[in-house]
Short mmCIF file of C-alpha atoms in Angstrom, two decimals:
data_model
loop_
_atom_site.label_atom_id
_atom_site.label_comp_id
_atom_site.label_asym_id
_atom_site.label_seq_id
_atom_site.Cartn_x
_atom_site.Cartn_y
_atom_site.Cartn_z
CA MET A 1 0.47 0.42 -0.06
CA ARG A 2 2.92 2.54 1.19
CA ARG A 3 3.82 1.53 -2.60
CA ILE A 4 0.98 2.63 -4.53
CA CYS A 5 0.74 6.04 -2.41
CA THR A 6 3.93 6.85 -3.14
CA PHE A 7 4.26 6.36 -6.43
CA ILE A 8 0.05 8.19 -6.68
CA MET A 9 2.50 11.57 -4.97
CA ILE A 10 4.57 11.17 -7.00
CA LEU A 11 2.52 11.60 -10.28
CA CYS A 12 1.22 14.20 -9.56
CA SER A 13 4.29 16.34 -8.02
CA SER A 14 5.14 15.55 -11.72
CA TYR A 15 2.01 16.57 -13.35
CA LEU A 16 1.59 20.29 -10.78
CA PHE A 17 5.31 20.70 -11.83
CA LEU A 18 4.94 19.94 -15.43
CA GLN A 19 1.93 21.97 -15.13
CA ALA A 20 3.94 25.16 -13.56
CA GLN A 21 6.41 25.02 -16.02
CA ASP A 22 3.72 26.46 -18.39
CA HIS A 23 2.69 29.22 -17.52
CA LEU A 24 1.86 31.69 -14.39
CA ARG A 25 -0.30 31.38 -12.12
CA PHE A 26 -3.54 31.44 -8.91
CA ALA A 27 -4.27 27.74 -6.46
CA SER A 28 -7.82 27.16 -8.27
CA ALA A 29 -9.18 28.15 -5.03
CA PHE A 30 -8.42 32.23 -6.32
CA THR A 31 -10.59 34.21 -9.48
CA ASP A 32 -12.58 36.76 -10.27
CA ASN A 33 -14.17 37.36 -7.25
CA LEU A 34 -13.56 36.18 -5.23
CA VAL A 35 -13.70 37.56 -0.93
CA LEU A 36 -10.96 37.72 1.46
CA GLN A 37 -11.14 37.43 5.25
CA GLN A 38 -10.69 40.89 5.90
CA LYS A 39 -7.98 42.69 8.87
CA SER A 40 -5.98 39.91 8.40
CA ARG A 41 -2.55 37.48 7.61
CA VAL A 42 -3.81 36.51 4.01
CA LYS A 43 -2.11 33.40 2.26
CA ILE A 44 -1.64 33.61 -1.22
CA TRP A 45 -0.27 30.66 -3.22
CA GLY A 46 -0.21 29.52 -7.02
CA TYR A 47 2.61 27.70 -10.26
CA ALA A 48 4.61 29.14 -11.99
CA PRO A 49 8.03 28.07 -14.11
CA PRO A 50 10.62 26.71 -11.22
CA ARG A 51 12.59 29.59 -9.17
CA SER A 52 11.55 32.53 -10.90
CA THR A 53 10.89 35.60 -9.32
CA LEU A 54 7.30 37.42 -9.57
CA GLN A 55 5.78 40.95 -8.21
CA VAL A 56 2.84 40.16 -6.82
CA LEU A 57 0.44 44.08 -6.43
CA ALA A 58 -2.42 43.95 -4.14
CA SER A 59 -4.72 47.18 -5.17
CA TRP A 60 -6.00 48.22 -1.05
CA SER A 61 -2.05 48.38 0.02
CA ARG A 62 -0.02 49.22 -3.41
CA LYS A 63 3.57 48.45 -1.94
CA GLU A 64 4.65 45.81 -4.52
CA LYS A 65 5.76 42.97 -3.47
CA THR A 66 8.12 40.06 -3.80
CA VAL A 67 7.88 35.89 -3.67
CA LYS A 68 9.50 33.54 -5.88
CA ALA A 69 9.00 29.98 -6.15
CA ASP A 70 10.35 26.53 -5.03
CA THR A 71 11.51 23.94 -6.44
CA CYS A 72 8.56 23.13 -8.20
CA GLY A 73 6.86 25.87 -9.00
CA LYS A 74 4.54 26.26 -5.67
CA TRP A 75 4.31 30.24 -4.03
CA MET A 76 3.22 31.80 -1.43
CA ILE A 77 2.82 34.73 0.11
CA GLU A 78 1.02 36.50 2.95
CA LEU A 79 -0.35 40.15 2.76
CA SER A 80 -2.61 42.05 4.76
CA THR A 81 -6.24 42.81 4.29
CA PRO A 82 -8.10 46.06 5.59
CA ALA A 83 -11.47 45.68 6.77
CA GLY A 84 -14.24 44.76 4.81
CA SER A 85 -16.13 47.39 2.97
CA TYR A 86 -18.19 46.98 -0.90
CA GLN A 87 -14.72 48.70 -2.38
CA THR A 88 -13.23 46.02 -4.86
CA TYR A 89 -9.84 45.36 -5.23
CA ASN A 90 -7.51 43.92 -7.83
CA LEU A 91 -5.00 41.61 -7.64
CA SER A 92 -1.67 41.04 -9.04
CA ILE A 93 1.76 38.92 -9.83
CA ALA A 94 3.75 38.80 -12.48
CA ASN A 95 7.32 38.36 -13.89
CA THR A 96 9.20 39.15 -16.89
CA GLU A 97 6.45 37.42 -19.64
CA GLN A 98 3.48 37.54 -17.80
CA THR A 99 0.77 39.23 -15.45
CA VAL A 100 -2.53 37.86 -14.07
CA VAL A 101 -5.39 39.29 -12.97
CA LEU A 102 -7.69 39.25 -10.98
CA LYS A 103 -10.04 41.69 -10.58
CA ASN A 104 -13.87 42.02 -8.82
CA ILE A 105 -11.54 41.44 -5.23
CA CYS A 106 -14.43 41.84 -2.24
CA ILE A 107 -12.94 42.11 1.68
CA GLY A 108 -15.29 40.86 4.33
CA GLU A 109 -16.07 37.08 6.20
CA VAL A 110 -15.18 34.45 5.00
CA TRP A 111 -16.97 31.00 6.12
CA PHE A 112 -16.34 26.79 5.34
CA CYS A 113 -20.07 25.57 4.35
CA SER A 114 -19.25 21.51 4.14
CA GLY A 115 -20.63 17.55 5.21
CA GLN A 116 -23.32 16.20 3.02
CA SER A 117 -26.27 16.80 1.52
CA ASN A 118 -28.27 18.71 3.15
CA MET A 119 -25.18 21.45 2.99
CA GLU A 120 -25.20 20.17 -0.61
CA MET A 121 -28.36 21.32 -2.06
CA ILE A 122 -28.70 24.26 -3.87
CA MET A 123 -31.16 26.51 -3.79
CA ARG A 124 -33.26 25.81 -7.27
CA ASN A 125 -35.01 23.09 -7.30
CA ASP A 126 -34.41 19.08 -8.20
CA PRO A 127 -36.90 17.00 -9.26
CA GLN A 128 -35.21 14.13 -10.63
CA TRP A 129 -33.15 13.93 -6.39
CA ARG A 130 -37.21 15.50 -4.89
CA LEU A 131 -35.35 18.37 -3.42
CA TYR A 132 -37.39 20.88 -2.96
CA VAL A 133 -36.29 24.20 -1.15
CA ASP A 134 -39.11 26.43 0.30
CA ASN A 135 -40.19 29.74 -1.29
CA ALA A 136 -36.89 28.81 -3.61
CA ASN A 137 -38.61 30.60 -6.93
CA GLU A 138 -39.72 33.19 -5.50
CA GLU A 139 -35.72 33.86 -2.83
CA ILE A 140 -33.95 33.72 -6.50
CA ALA A 141 -36.03 35.91 -8.16
CA VAL A 142 -34.95 38.92 -5.05
CA ALA A 143 -31.29 37.62 -4.78
CA ASP A 144 -29.09 39.75 -5.87
CA TYR A 145 -27.06 40.74 -3.63
CA PRO A 146 -23.37 41.33 -5.16
CA GLY A 147 -21.81 41.58 -1.62
CA ILE A 148 -22.05 37.59 -0.89
CA ARG A 149 -19.56 35.69 -3.12
CA PHE A 150 -19.42 31.55 -3.03
CA MET A 151 -17.04 29.33 -4.97
CA THR A 152 -18.40 25.84 -4.35
CA VAL A 153 -16.14 23.08 -4.21
CA GLN A 154 -16.90 20.25 -6.88
CA ARG A 155 -17.32 16.14 -5.89
CA ASN A 156 -13.72 14.61 -6.31
CA GLU A 157 -12.09 11.70 -3.98
CA SER A 158 -8.50 10.64 -3.27
CA PHE A 159 -6.25 8.14 -1.77
CA THR A 160 -3.46 11.18 -0.41
CA ALA A 161 -3.19 15.20 -0.18
CA LEU A 162 -4.32 16.91 -3.26
CA ASP A 163 -2.87 20.53 -3.79
CA GLU A 164 -5.41 21.70 -5.94
CA VAL A 165 -10.06 21.68 -5.30
CA LEU A 166 -11.89 21.15 -8.61
CA THR A 167 -14.18 24.51 -8.93
CA GLU A 168 -15.16 26.81 -11.65
CA GLY A 169 -14.14 29.94 -9.50
CA TRP A 170 -16.36 32.95 -7.16
CA GLN A 171 -19.37 33.49 -8.57
CA VAL A 172 -21.44 37.34 -7.29
CA CYS A 173 -25.06 36.39 -5.39
CA SER A 174 -27.14 37.20 -8.18
CA PRO A 175 -30.63 36.34 -9.96
CA GLN A 176 -29.07 34.61 -12.64
CA THR A 177 -26.01 32.32 -10.44
CA VAL A 178 -27.91 31.86 -7.07
CA GLY A 179 -29.64 29.02 -7.49
CA GLY A 180 -26.25 26.68 -7.92
CA LEU A 181 -25.46 27.87 -4.02
CA SER A 182 -25.79 25.80 -0.44
CA ALA A 183 -29.25 27.06 0.23
CA VAL A 184 -28.27 27.01 4.20
CA GLY A 185 -25.61 29.07 3.07
CA TYR A 186 -27.46 31.37 0.71
CA TYR A 187 -29.26 32.28 4.31
CA PHE A 188 -26.95 32.45 6.67
CA ALA A 189 -25.02 34.96 4.08
CA HIS A 190 -27.87 36.90 3.94
CA LYS A 191 -28.39 37.93 7.55
CA LEU A 192 -24.63 37.80 8.24
CA LEU A 193 -24.95 40.17 4.60
CA SER A 194 -27.15 42.79 6.35
CA SER A 195 -26.19 42.55 10.18
CA LEU A 196 -23.30 43.36 9.45
CA ASP A 197 -23.27 45.48 6.46
CA VAL A 198 -19.27 43.66 4.77
CA PRO A 199 -18.99 40.96 2.04
CA VAL A 200 -19.51 38.59 2.97
CA GLY A 201 -18.04 34.63 0.90
CA LEU A 202 -18.80 30.66 1.29
CA VAL A 203 -16.56 28.40 0.31
CA VAL A 204 -19.25 25.46 0.19
CA ASP A 205 -17.17 22.46 0.64
CA ALA A 206 -19.15 19.33 1.23
CA TYR A 207 -20.43 15.86 -0.85
CA GLY A 208 -23.63 14.43 -0.50
CA GLY A 209 -24.11 10.65 1.28
CA SER A 210 -20.26 10.90 2.93
CA PRO A 211 -19.55 9.82 6.39
CA ILE A 212 -17.95 11.80 8.42
CA GLN A 213 -14.84 9.41 8.27
CA SER A 214 -14.18 10.57 4.91
CA TRP A 215 -13.93 14.51 6.28
CA ILE A 216 -11.28 13.69 8.85
CA PRO A 217 -7.54 13.54 7.92
CA TYR A 218 -5.60 10.39 7.59
CA ALA A 219 -2.72 11.12 10.17
CA GLU A 220 -5.88 11.38 14.07
CA THR A 221 -7.41 8.21 12.68
CA LEU A 222 -4.29 5.65 13.29
CA LYS A 223 -6.26 5.02 16.61
CA PRO A 224 -8.76 1.74 16.00
CA LEU A 225 -11.72 3.27 16.14
CA TYR A 226 -11.29 3.68 12.53
CA LYS A 227 -10.56 -0.12 12.18
CA ALA A 228 -12.96 -1.43 9.93
CA GLU A 229 -12.32 1.63 8.08
CA HIS A 230 -8.66 1.26 7.66
CA GLU A 231 -9.83 -2.23 6.50
CA THR A 232 -12.13 -0.84 3.58
CA LEU A 233 -9.65 1.62 2.58
CA GLN A 234 -7.35 -1.50 1.92
CA GLU A 235 -9.36 -3.14 0.85
CA ALA A 236 -9.73 -0.85 -2.30
CA VAL A 237 -5.90 -0.35 -2.89
CA GLU A 238 -5.09 -3.69 -2.96
CA LYS A 239 -7.96 -4.71 -5.65
CA GLY A 240 -5.97 -1.60 -7.92
CA LYS A 241 -8.99 0.88 -7.33
CA GLU A 242 -7.45 4.19 -9.00
CA LYS A 243 -9.30 6.72 -6.32
CA PRO A 244 -11.95 5.91 -3.63
CA GLU A 245 -15.71 6.14 -3.15
CA TYR A 246 -17.00 8.86 -1.54
CA ASN A 247 -18.05 7.15 2.15
CA MET A 248 -13.72 6.14 2.73
CA LEU A 249 -11.53 7.24 5.45
CA SER A 250 -10.60 10.21 4.69
CA SER A 251 -11.65 10.48 1.07
CA LEU A 252 -13.11 13.82 0.89
CA TYR A 253 -10.48 16.02 3.31
CA ASN A 254 -6.73 14.42 0.45
CA ALA A 255 -9.73 15.46 -2.38
CA MET A 256 -11.45 18.51 -0.39
CA VAL A 257 -9.79 20.33 2.11
CA HIS A 258 -6.59 19.73 1.56
CA PRO A 259 -5.76 21.94 -0.88
CA LEU A 260 -7.60 25.12 1.38
CA ILE A 261 -6.42 24.18 4.84
CA ASP A 262 -4.18 27.63 3.66
CA TYR A 263 -7.10 29.75 3.18
CA LYS A 264 -8.77 32.17 5.40
CA ILE A 265 -11.68 31.94 7.04
CA ARG A 266 -14.00 32.87 10.19
CA GLY A 267 -14.72 29.32 11.03
CA TRP A 268 -16.62 26.38 9.35
CA LEU A 269 -19.85 25.46 9.42
CA TRP A 270 -21.11 22.13 9.43
CA TYR A 271 -24.41 19.71 8.72
CA GLN A 272 -23.86 16.55 8.52
CA GLY A 273 -24.92 12.75 10.80
CA GLU A 274 -28.05 11.40 8.16
CA ALA A 275 -24.81 8.68 6.79
CA ASN A 276 -23.51 8.10 10.19
CA VAL A 277 -27.58 7.00 11.75
CA GLY A 278 -26.83 4.10 13.89
CA ASP A 279 -23.51 4.56 14.11
CA ALA A 280 -23.52 6.90 17.11
CA GLY A 281 -21.64 5.37 19.69
CA ARG A 282 -18.36 7.01 17.72
CA TYR A 283 -20.20 9.97 15.96
CA ILE A 284 -18.90 12.11 18.95
CA ALA A 285 -15.47 10.78 19.94
CA MET A 286 -15.22 10.85 15.54
CA MET A 287 -16.59 14.13 15.76
CA LYS A 288 -13.92 14.92 18.19
CA ASP A 289 -11.16 14.61 15.85
CA LEU A 290 -12.59 16.28 12.60
CA VAL A 291 -12.66 19.82 14.69
CA SER A 292 -9.52 19.27 16.51
CA SER A 293 -7.09 18.29 12.67
CA TRP A 294 -8.98 20.96 11.34
CA ARG A 295 -7.65 23.19 13.48
CA LYS A 296 -4.89 21.77 13.73
CA LYS A 297 -4.37 21.91 9.84
CA TRP A 298 -5.11 26.07 9.99
CA LYS A 299 -3.51 26.54 12.99
CA ALA A 300 -6.48 28.53 14.79
CA LYS A 301 -8.88 27.14 17.03
CA LEU A 302 -11.28 28.57 14.24
CA PRO A 303 -15.02 27.72 15.84
CA PHE A 304 -17.53 24.92 14.63
CA TYR A 305 -20.76 25.60 14.43
CA TYR A 306 -22.46 23.19 13.36
CA VAL A 307 -26.68 21.44 12.54
CA GLN A 308 -28.75 18.97 14.08
CA ILE A 309 -29.10 17.11 11.24
CA ALA A 310 -33.12 17.40 11.47
CA PRO A 311 -35.84 13.92 12.65
CA PHE A 312 -37.37 12.28 8.82
CA GLN A 313 -38.14 8.20 8.87
CA TYR A 314 -35.63 6.62 7.99
CA PRO A 315 -35.22 2.54 7.03
CA GLY A 316 -33.78 -0.45 7.68
CA TYR A 317 -30.34 -0.42 10.56
CA GLN A 318 -30.87 2.74 10.33
CA LYS A 319 -34.36 2.55 11.95
CA GLU A 320 -35.51 3.91 15.30
CA LYS A 321 -31.88 5.22 15.56
CA TRP A 322 -32.05 9.26 14.28
CA ALA A 323 -32.98 10.20 18.17
CA GLU A 324 -29.28 8.26 19.04
CA LEU A 325 -27.50 10.20 16.39
CA ALA A 326 -28.72 13.42 17.35
CA GLU A 327 -27.30 13.11 21.32
CA VAL A 328 -24.86 13.31 21.04
CA GLN A 329 -23.98 15.39 18.51
CA SER A 330 -25.67 17.81 21.24
CA MET A 331 -23.80 16.42 24.15
CA ALA A 332 -20.80 17.32 20.88
CA LEU A 333 -21.49 20.53 22.43
CA GLN A 334 -19.87 19.51 26.02
CA THR A 335 -16.08 18.59 25.13
CA ILE A 336 -15.91 20.72 21.78
CA SER A 337 -15.26 24.90 22.57
CA SER A 338 -15.80 27.58 20.07
CA SER A 339 -18.86 25.13 19.58
CA GLY A 340 -22.73 25.75 18.17
CA MET A 341 -25.48 23.90 17.67
CA VAL A 342 -28.48 24.63 15.63
CA VAL A 343 -31.43 22.04 16.52
CA THR A 344 -33.85 21.57 13.98
CA ALA A 345 -36.03 18.86 15.17
CA ASP A 346 -39.55 21.62 14.14
CA LEU A 347 -38.25 21.61 10.81
CA GLY A 348 -38.50 17.22 9.47
CA ASP A 349 -40.09 16.01 6.71
CA SER A 350 -41.19 12.49 7.53
CA THR A 351 -40.49 10.83 4.27
CA ASN A 352 -38.08 13.05 2.83
CA ILE A 353 -34.46 13.42 3.98
CA HIS A 354 -34.19 16.79 2.54
CA PRO A 355 -36.53 19.22 4.46
CA GLY A 356 -36.89 22.09 2.31
CA LYS A 357 -37.48 24.08 5.81
CA LYS A 358 -33.17 25.35 4.78
CA LYS A 359 -34.60 29.47 5.68
CA PRO A 360 -34.43 28.98 9.16
CA VAL A 361 -32.17 26.63 9.25
CA GLY A 362 -29.57 29.67 7.46
CA GLU A 363 -30.21 31.92 9.47
CA ARG A 364 -30.34 29.90 13.21
CA LEU A 365 -26.14 28.99 11.73
CA ALA A 366 -26.33 32.63 11.89
CA LEU A 367 -27.75 33.97 15.12
CA ILE A 368 -24.56 30.94 16.46
CA ALA A 369 -22.43 33.32 14.44
CA LEU A 370 -23.53 37.22 15.86
CA SER A 371 -23.53 35.48 19.39
CA ASP A 372 -20.28 33.95 19.88
CA THR A 373 -18.46 35.12 16.45
CA TYR A 374 -19.28 39.21 16.55
CA HIS A 375 -20.05 39.06 19.72
CA GLN A 376 -23.34 40.66 19.22
CA LYS A 377 -26.13 40.99 22.26
CA ILE A 378 -28.44 37.89 19.40
CA LYS A 379 -30.48 35.16 22.13
CA SER A 380 -28.85 32.11 19.97
CA GLN A 381 -30.07 29.04 21.70
CA SER A 382 -31.91 26.80 22.19
CA PRO A 383 -33.36 25.58 24.73
CA SER A 384 -31.32 22.87 26.82
CA LEU A 385 -31.68 20.23 29.93
CA LYS A 386 -30.79 22.31 32.96
CA ARG A 387 -32.14 19.85 35.96
CA LEU A 388 -34.80 17.09 36.73
CA THR A 389 -36.26 16.95 39.36
CA LEU A 390 -38.67 14.93 40.81
CA GLU A 391 -41.95 17.23 43.42
CA GLN A 392 -44.87 15.64 44.89
CA GLY A 393 -44.79 12.71 42.29
CA LYS A 394 -45.05 14.63 39.20
CA LEU A 395 -41.57 15.73 37.91
CA ARG A 396 -39.98 19.16 36.56
CA ALA A 397 -38.13 19.60 33.79
CA GLU A 398 -36.39 22.64 33.89
CA PHE A 399 -33.93 24.58 31.11
CA ASP A 400 -31.27 26.91 30.21
CA PHE A 401 -32.00 29.34 27.39
CA ALA A 402 -35.82 29.06 27.96
CA TYR A 403 -34.77 33.50 27.57
CA HIS A 404 -38.29 35.25 28.79
CA GLY A 405 -39.90 31.90 29.25
CA LEU A 406 -41.16 28.84 26.76
CA ARG A 407 -44.33 27.98 25.18
CA LEU A 408 -46.67 24.73 23.54
CA GLU A 409 -46.94 25.51 20.49
CA GLY A 410 -50.86 23.49 19.86
CA VAL A 411 -51.66 20.62 21.73
CA HIS A 412 -48.78 18.30 19.90
CA HIS A 413 -45.82 17.81 22.65
CA GLU A 414 -42.97 15.04 22.87
CA PHE A 415 -42.37 15.10 26.16
CA GLU A 416 -43.15 10.62 27.30
CA ILE A 417 -42.48 9.85 30.87
CA SER A 418 -41.77 6.07 32.61
CA SER A 419 -41.20 4.44 35.98
CA ASP A 420 -39.03 1.78 34.59
CA GLY A 421 -37.01 3.66 31.35
CA MET A 422 -38.41 1.41 28.86
CA THR A 423 -41.95 1.56 29.17
CA TYR A 424 -43.17 5.35 28.08
CA TYR A 425 -45.97 6.40 28.44
CA LYS A 426 -46.92 10.56 27.10
CA ALA A 427 -47.37 12.75 29.11
CA ILE A 428 -49.70 15.68 30.70
CA VAL A 429 -47.41 19.18 29.84
CA GLU A 430 -47.74 21.87 32.33
CA ILE A 431 -45.73 24.73 31.25
CA LYS A 432 -44.38 27.86 34.61
CA GLY A 433 -41.60 30.16 33.11
CA SER A 434 -38.34 27.84 32.55
CA CYS A 435 -40.07 25.02 32.97
CA VAL A 436 -42.13 21.85 32.53
CA TRP A 437 -43.41 19.42 34.78
CA LEU A 438 -44.90 15.45 33.90
CA SER A 439 -46.71 13.68 34.87
CA SER A 440 -49.61 11.22 34.01
CA PRO A 441 -51.55 8.65 35.37
CA GLU A 442 -50.74 5.78 34.21
CA VAL A 443 -47.06 6.58 35.66
CA PRO A 444 -47.70 7.26 39.67
CA SER A 445 -43.87 7.59 39.96
CA PRO A 446 -41.76 8.44 37.32
CA ARG A 447 -38.33 8.35 37.34
CA TYR A 448 -36.79 9.47 33.34
CA VAL A 449 -38.09 11.00 30.60
CA ARG A 450 -38.16 11.47 26.64
CA TYR A 451 -38.58 13.46 23.90
CA GLY A 452 -38.75 14.07 20.81
CA TRP A 453 -37.06 9.92 21.69
CA ARG A 454 -38.40 8.86 17.23
CA ASP A 455 -37.95 9.49 14.02
CA ALA A 456 -40.15 11.68 12.88
CA CYS A 457 -41.00 13.57 15.57
CA VAL A 458 -41.85 17.35 15.66
CA SER A 459 -40.94 19.22 17.85
CA THR A 460 -43.25 22.10 19.12
CA LEU A 461 -41.59 23.36 22.01
CA TYR A 462 -39.96 26.49 22.24
CA ASN A 463 -38.51 29.21 23.96
CA SER A 464 -39.54 32.96 23.78
CA GLU A 465 -36.72 33.63 20.47
CA ASN A 466 -38.29 31.12 18.76
CA LEU A 467 -36.22 28.26 18.86
CA PRO A 468 -36.88 25.15 19.09
CA LEU A 469 -36.10 21.97 21.67
CA GLY A 470 -34.12 19.17 20.51
CA PRO A 471 -34.67 15.51 21.49
CA PHE A 472 -33.07 14.60 24.57
CA LYS A 473 -33.17 11.98 27.70
CA ALA A 474 -33.39 11.90 31.50
CA SER A 475 -33.89 10.26 35.18
CA VAL A 476 -33.74 11.61 38.12
CA ASP A 477 -32.50 9.45 40.64
CA ILE A 478 -33.64 8.53 43.03
#
């Protein structure tokens, strides 16, 4: 396996070397219309004839800099960026024979959007695959926002870490282009744009159906936790496959993430987990590996904001496993620092794993970013259980982040209680401020409670900020 991987790396290096000798260019992540992170030291890189000396000029500084390509023809330079604004700039790289200019550059806030199909799902409806974003046509018609820019990374896999991503480059948000933009990303960017009043750039880097294992760097998986994935990967190599499948260990990190780890960003948005339903026991550990490894690669403790997967009636081995995965996603908040989670238990579609309610998902992500990253005074958290007690034959559930109180929308609710933790009964619910009182004539001595503990649940309990309660289980110690 090691010899095969080495051979592949040599071929890739040779290709880049030959390509670099042909012409001067920026790396594929740098095109017209791009957004650079404001008030930062940003890295810009590309390719040129080996050992050639190059002149770099950014119009926001008007001070020319010099950089030299290495023996393989790769060059990289670090530039300082000003505060974000709607002013546009140019950036040029030149040698004695050629000048390449990037135009219409914005300086603002850059976010990296990754995960599987619910992050990848674009604004434009696709009836063939039952992909429908609510009110998509109306939203697309008015999406004339030159302050929103996006680059979508095309699907790709690799056994080894690549130097370049496949992409058609950066695009300016308009009714003509927004149809191809991640819906969650669009709504996130739109809310940020209106709140921060600076350009927002999105790097959309998602792959439908992908498990979390495929996004983790190989070096982070050298532990027993990933034994099965290593065996599958070894088998693929031994069969002589040219590249791994999308769901194989590290395959998407290698091809779609590694080439971008020097691109300066503000943080990550993550919407993934459906492919790992049924594997909740390992998911929290893998999630920690993903975040810690990405922070090592970017050399920064960037915020990681993610979406708890929405309810859906799963078939086969995944049946009745949704709540377990959703619960460990919630638990990850306690172990992953600088993280935040959007609850979507009120936004699911029991018959479609790709629910159309993408606007509240993107906007809830933006609320967390505005609160935790940009330090605006915004209430951004969903309710979470703080304390469970038994009082006068009833369970009293007290919640954090109720803010000005909890409310039940309609008469339907997802609370169930039990005396033995096995047989549950629908609870009678009384809401008082930040507390919910639970009882049932079938359960004279309640000890256990669960909420939303079924695939097709519909959360109807909200705090004062219209943010829903997500699934959980708890018990009283007696």
